[in-house]
mmCIF file with all atom_site columns, C-alpha atoms in Angstrom:
data_model
loop_
_atom_site.group_PDB
_atom_site.id
_atom_site.type_symbol
_atom_site.label_atom_id
_atom_site.label_alt_id
_atom_site.label_comp_id
_atom_site.label_asym_id
_atom_site.label_entity_id
_atom_site.label_seq_id
_atom_site.pdbx_PDB_ins_code
_atom_site.Cartn_x
_atom_site.Cartn_y
_atom_site.Cartn_z
_atom_site.occupancy
_atom_site.B_iso_or_equiv
_atom_site.pdbx_formal_charge
_atom_site.auth_seq_id
_atom_site.auth_comp_id
_atom_site.auth_asym_id
_atom_site.auth_atom_id
_atom_site.pdbx_PDB_model_num
ATOM 1  C CA . MET N 1 1  ? -14.688 56.361  -3.355  1.00 61.00 ? 1  MET N CA 1
ATOM 2  C CA . THR N 1 2  ? -14.973 53.868  -0.533  1.00 80.00 ? 2  THR N CA 1
ATOM 3  C CA . GLY N 1 3  ? -16.650 51.343  -2.814  1.00 88.00 ? 3  GLY N CA 1
ATOM 4  C CA . ILE N 1 4  ? -13.784 51.455  -5.324  1.00 92.00 ? 4  ILE N CA 1
ATOM 5  C CA . ALA N 1 5  ? -11.174 51.153  -2.557  1.00 92.00 ? 5  ALA N CA 1
ATOM 6  C CA . ASP N 1 6  ? -13.020 48.167  -1.054  1.00 94.00 ? 6  ASP N CA 1
ATOM 7  C CA . LEU N 1 7  ? -13.310 46.561  -4.457  1.00 94.00 ? 7  LEU N CA 1
ATOM 8  C CA . ALA N 1 8  ? -9.597  47.097  -5.132  1.00 94.00 ? 8  ALA N CA 1
ATOM 9  C CA . ALA N 1 9  ? -8.708  45.619  -1.741  1.00 95.00 ? 9  ALA N CA 1
ATOM 10 C CA . ARG N 1 10 ? -10.920 42.575  -2.362  1.00 95.00 ? 10 ARG N CA 1
ATOM 11 C CA . LEU N 1 11 ? -9.407  42.077  -5.816  1.00 95.00 ? 11 LEU N CA 1
ATOM 12 C CA . GLU N 1 12 ? -5.888  42.293  -4.406  1.00 95.00 ? 12 GLU N CA 1
ATOM 13 C CA . ALA N 1 13 ? -6.766  39.772  -1.693  1.00 95.00 ? 13 ALA N CA 1
ATOM 14 C CA . LEU N 1 14 ? -8.138  37.381  -4.329  1.00 96.00 ? 14 LEU N CA 1
ATOM 15 C CA . GLU N 1 15 ? -5.008  37.755  -6.461  1.00 95.00 ? 15 GLU N CA 1
ATOM 16 C CA . ILE N 1 16 ? -2.762  37.007  -3.486  1.00 95.00 ? 16 ILE N CA 1
ATOM 17 C CA . ARG N 1 17 ? -4.886  34.007  -2.569  1.00 95.00 ? 17 ARG N CA 1
ATOM 18 C CA . ALA N 1 18 ? -4.741  32.679  -6.143  1.00 95.00 ? 18 ALA N CA 1
ATOM 19 C CA . ALA N 1 19 ? -0.954  33.072  -6.199  1.00 94.00 ? 19 ALA N CA 1
ATOM 20 C CA . TYR N 1 20 ? -0.599  31.056  -2.978  1.00 95.00 ? 20 TYR N CA 1
ATOM 21 C CA . GLN N 1 21 ? -2.972  28.400  -4.303  1.00 96.00 ? 21 GLN N CA 1
ATOM 22 C CA . ASP N 1 22 ? -0.938  28.104  -7.513  1.00 94.00 ? 22 ASP N CA 1
ATOM 23 C CA . GLN N 1 23 ? 2.230   27.551  -5.469  1.00 94.00 ? 23 GLN N CA 1
ATOM 24 C CA . THR N 1 24 ? 0.480   25.002  -3.260  1.00 96.00 ? 24 THR N CA 1
ATOM 25 C CA . ILE N 1 25 ? -0.735  23.114  -6.334  1.00 97.00 ? 25 ILE N CA 1
ATOM 26 C CA . GLU N 1 26 ? 2.809   23.062  -7.773  1.00 96.00 ? 26 GLU N CA 1
ATOM 27 C CA . ASP N 1 27 ? 4.207   21.820  -4.437  1.00 97.00 ? 27 ASP N CA 1
ATOM 28 C CA . LEU N 1 28 ? 1.581   19.072  -4.253  1.00 98.00 ? 28 LEU N CA 1
ATOM 29 C CA . ASN N 1 29 ? 2.261   18.057  -7.854  1.00 98.00 ? 29 ASN N CA 1
ATOM 30 C CA . THR N 1 30 ? 5.986   17.759  -7.118  1.00 98.00 ? 30 THR N CA 1
ATOM 31 C CA . THR N 1 31 ? 5.265   15.669  -4.025  1.00 98.00 ? 31 THR N CA 1
ATOM 32 C CA . ILE N 1 32 ? 2.869   13.367  -5.883  1.00 98.00 ? 32 ILE N CA 1
ATOM 33 C CA . ASN N 1 33 ? 5.357   12.826  -8.703  1.00 98.00 ? 33 ASN N CA 1
ATOM 34 C CA . ALA N 1 34 ? 8.080   11.946  -6.194  1.00 98.00 ? 34 ALA N CA 1
ATOM 35 C CA . GLN N 1 35 ? 5.725   9.513   -4.455  1.00 98.00 ? 35 GLN N CA 1
ATOM 36 C CA . TRP N 1 36 ? 4.793   7.812   -7.754  1.00 98.00 ? 36 TRP N CA 1
ATOM 37 C CA . THR N 1 37 ? 8.476   7.406   -8.586  1.00 98.00 ? 37 THR N CA 1
ATOM 38 C CA . GLU N 1 38 ? 9.152   5.861   -5.175  1.00 98.00 ? 38 GLU N CA 1
ATOM 39 C CA . LEU N 1 39 ? 6.050   3.663   -5.414  1.00 98.00 ? 39 LEU N CA 1
ATOM 40 C CA . ASN N 1 40 ? 7.175   2.309   -8.795  1.00 98.00 ? 40 ASN N CA 1
ATOM 41 C CA . ARG N 1 41 ? 10.660  1.610   -7.405  1.00 98.00 ? 41 ARG N CA 1
ATOM 42 C CA . LEU N 1 42 ? 9.202   -0.229  -4.417  1.00 98.00 ? 42 LEU N CA 1
ATOM 43 C CA . GLN N 1 43 ? 6.850   -2.256  -6.634  1.00 98.00 ? 43 GLN N CA 1
ATOM 44 C CA . ARG N 1 44 ? 9.805   -3.408  -8.746  1.00 98.00 ? 44 ARG N CA 1
ATOM 45 C CA . LEU N 1 45 ? 11.728  -4.293  -5.584  1.00 97.00 ? 45 LEU N CA 1
ATOM 46 C CA . VAL N 1 46 ? 8.817   -6.321  -4.168  1.00 97.00 ? 46 VAL N CA 1
ATOM 47 C CA . ALA N 1 47 ? 8.434   -8.168  -7.484  1.00 97.00 ? 47 ALA N CA 1
ATOM 48 C CA . ARG N 1 48 ? 12.140  -9.008  -7.477  1.00 97.00 ? 48 ARG N CA 1
ATOM 49 C CA . LEU N 1 49 ? 11.966  -10.197 -3.856  1.00 96.00 ? 49 LEU N CA 1
ATOM 50 C CA . GLU N 1 50 ? 8.926   -12.344 -4.681  1.00 95.00 ? 50 GLU N CA 1
ATOM 51 C CA . ASP N 1 51 ? 10.881  -13.951 -7.522  1.00 94.00 ? 51 ASP N CA 1
ATOM 52 C CA . GLN N 1 52 ? 13.839  -14.620 -5.225  1.00 92.00 ? 52 GLN N CA 1
ATOM 53 C CA . LEU N 1 53 ? 11.564  -16.111 -2.554  1.00 92.00 ? 53 LEU N CA 1
ATOM 54 C CA . ARG N 1 54 ? 9.801   -18.313 -5.107  1.00 91.00 ? 54 ARG N CA 1
ATOM 55 C CA . GLU N 1 55 ? 13.191  -19.458 -6.405  1.00 89.00 ? 55 GLU N CA 1
ATOM 56 C CA . ALA N 1 56 ? 14.407  -20.271 -2.872  1.00 87.00 ? 56 ALA N CA 1
ATOM 57 C CA . GLN N 1 57 ? 11.216  -22.226 -2.124  1.00 87.00 ? 57 GLN N CA 1
ATOM 58 C CA . ASN N 1 58 ? 11.700  -24.267 -5.298  1.00 87.00 ? 58 ASN N CA 1
ATOM 59 C CA . GLY N 1 59 ? 15.203  -25.356 -4.337  1.00 79.00 ? 59 GLY N CA 1
ATOM 60 C CA . GLY N 1 60 ? 17.283  -22.529 -5.704  1.00 65.00 ? 60 GLY N CA 1
ATOM 61 C CA . PRO N 1 61 ? 17.947  -21.207 -9.149  1.00 60.00 ? 61 PRO N CA 1
ATOM 62 C CA . GLN N 1 62 ? 17.626  -23.569 -12.070 1.00 62.00 ? 62 GLN N CA 1
ATOM 63 C CA . GLY N 1 63 ? 21.089  -22.875 -13.447 1.00 60.00 ? 63 GLY N CA 1
ATOM 64 C CA . PRO N 1 64 ? 23.619  -25.191 -15.042 1.00 65.00 ? 64 PRO N CA 1
ATOM 65 C CA . GLU N 1 65 ? 24.421  -28.388 -13.234 1.00 70.00 ? 65 GLU N CA 1
ATOM 66 C CA . PRO N 1 66 ? 27.544  -28.154 -11.053 1.00 72.00 ? 66 PRO N CA 1
ATOM 67 C CA . PRO N 1 67 ? 30.611  -30.083 -12.240 1.00 76.00 ? 67 PRO N CA 1
ATOM 68 C CA . PRO N 1 68 ? 31.173  -33.564 -10.804 1.00 79.00 ? 68 PRO N CA 1
ATOM 69 C CA . PRO N 1 69 ? 33.370  -33.855 -7.671  1.00 82.00 ? 69 PRO N CA 1
ATOM 70 C CA . HIS N 1 70 ? 36.397  -35.198 -9.563  1.00 79.00 ? 70 HIS N CA 1
ATOM 71 C CA . TYR N 1 71 ? 36.954  -31.881 -11.336 1.00 62.00 ? 71 TYR N CA 1
#
């Protein structure tokens, strides 16, 4: 009987371990997804800042010409 009890205990320990590993994997997946979302947001922000810097270095935005002073 001791062999069956030991086997049952080992099986239970493995099941508990697998359950904790599943939860850890889900937690890591959630964290990675949040980091990818933040990384994408930051990449868009850096691209926009690069555009603004390039525009400022080239003398400002190339918009319509301002009206003459007599207006």
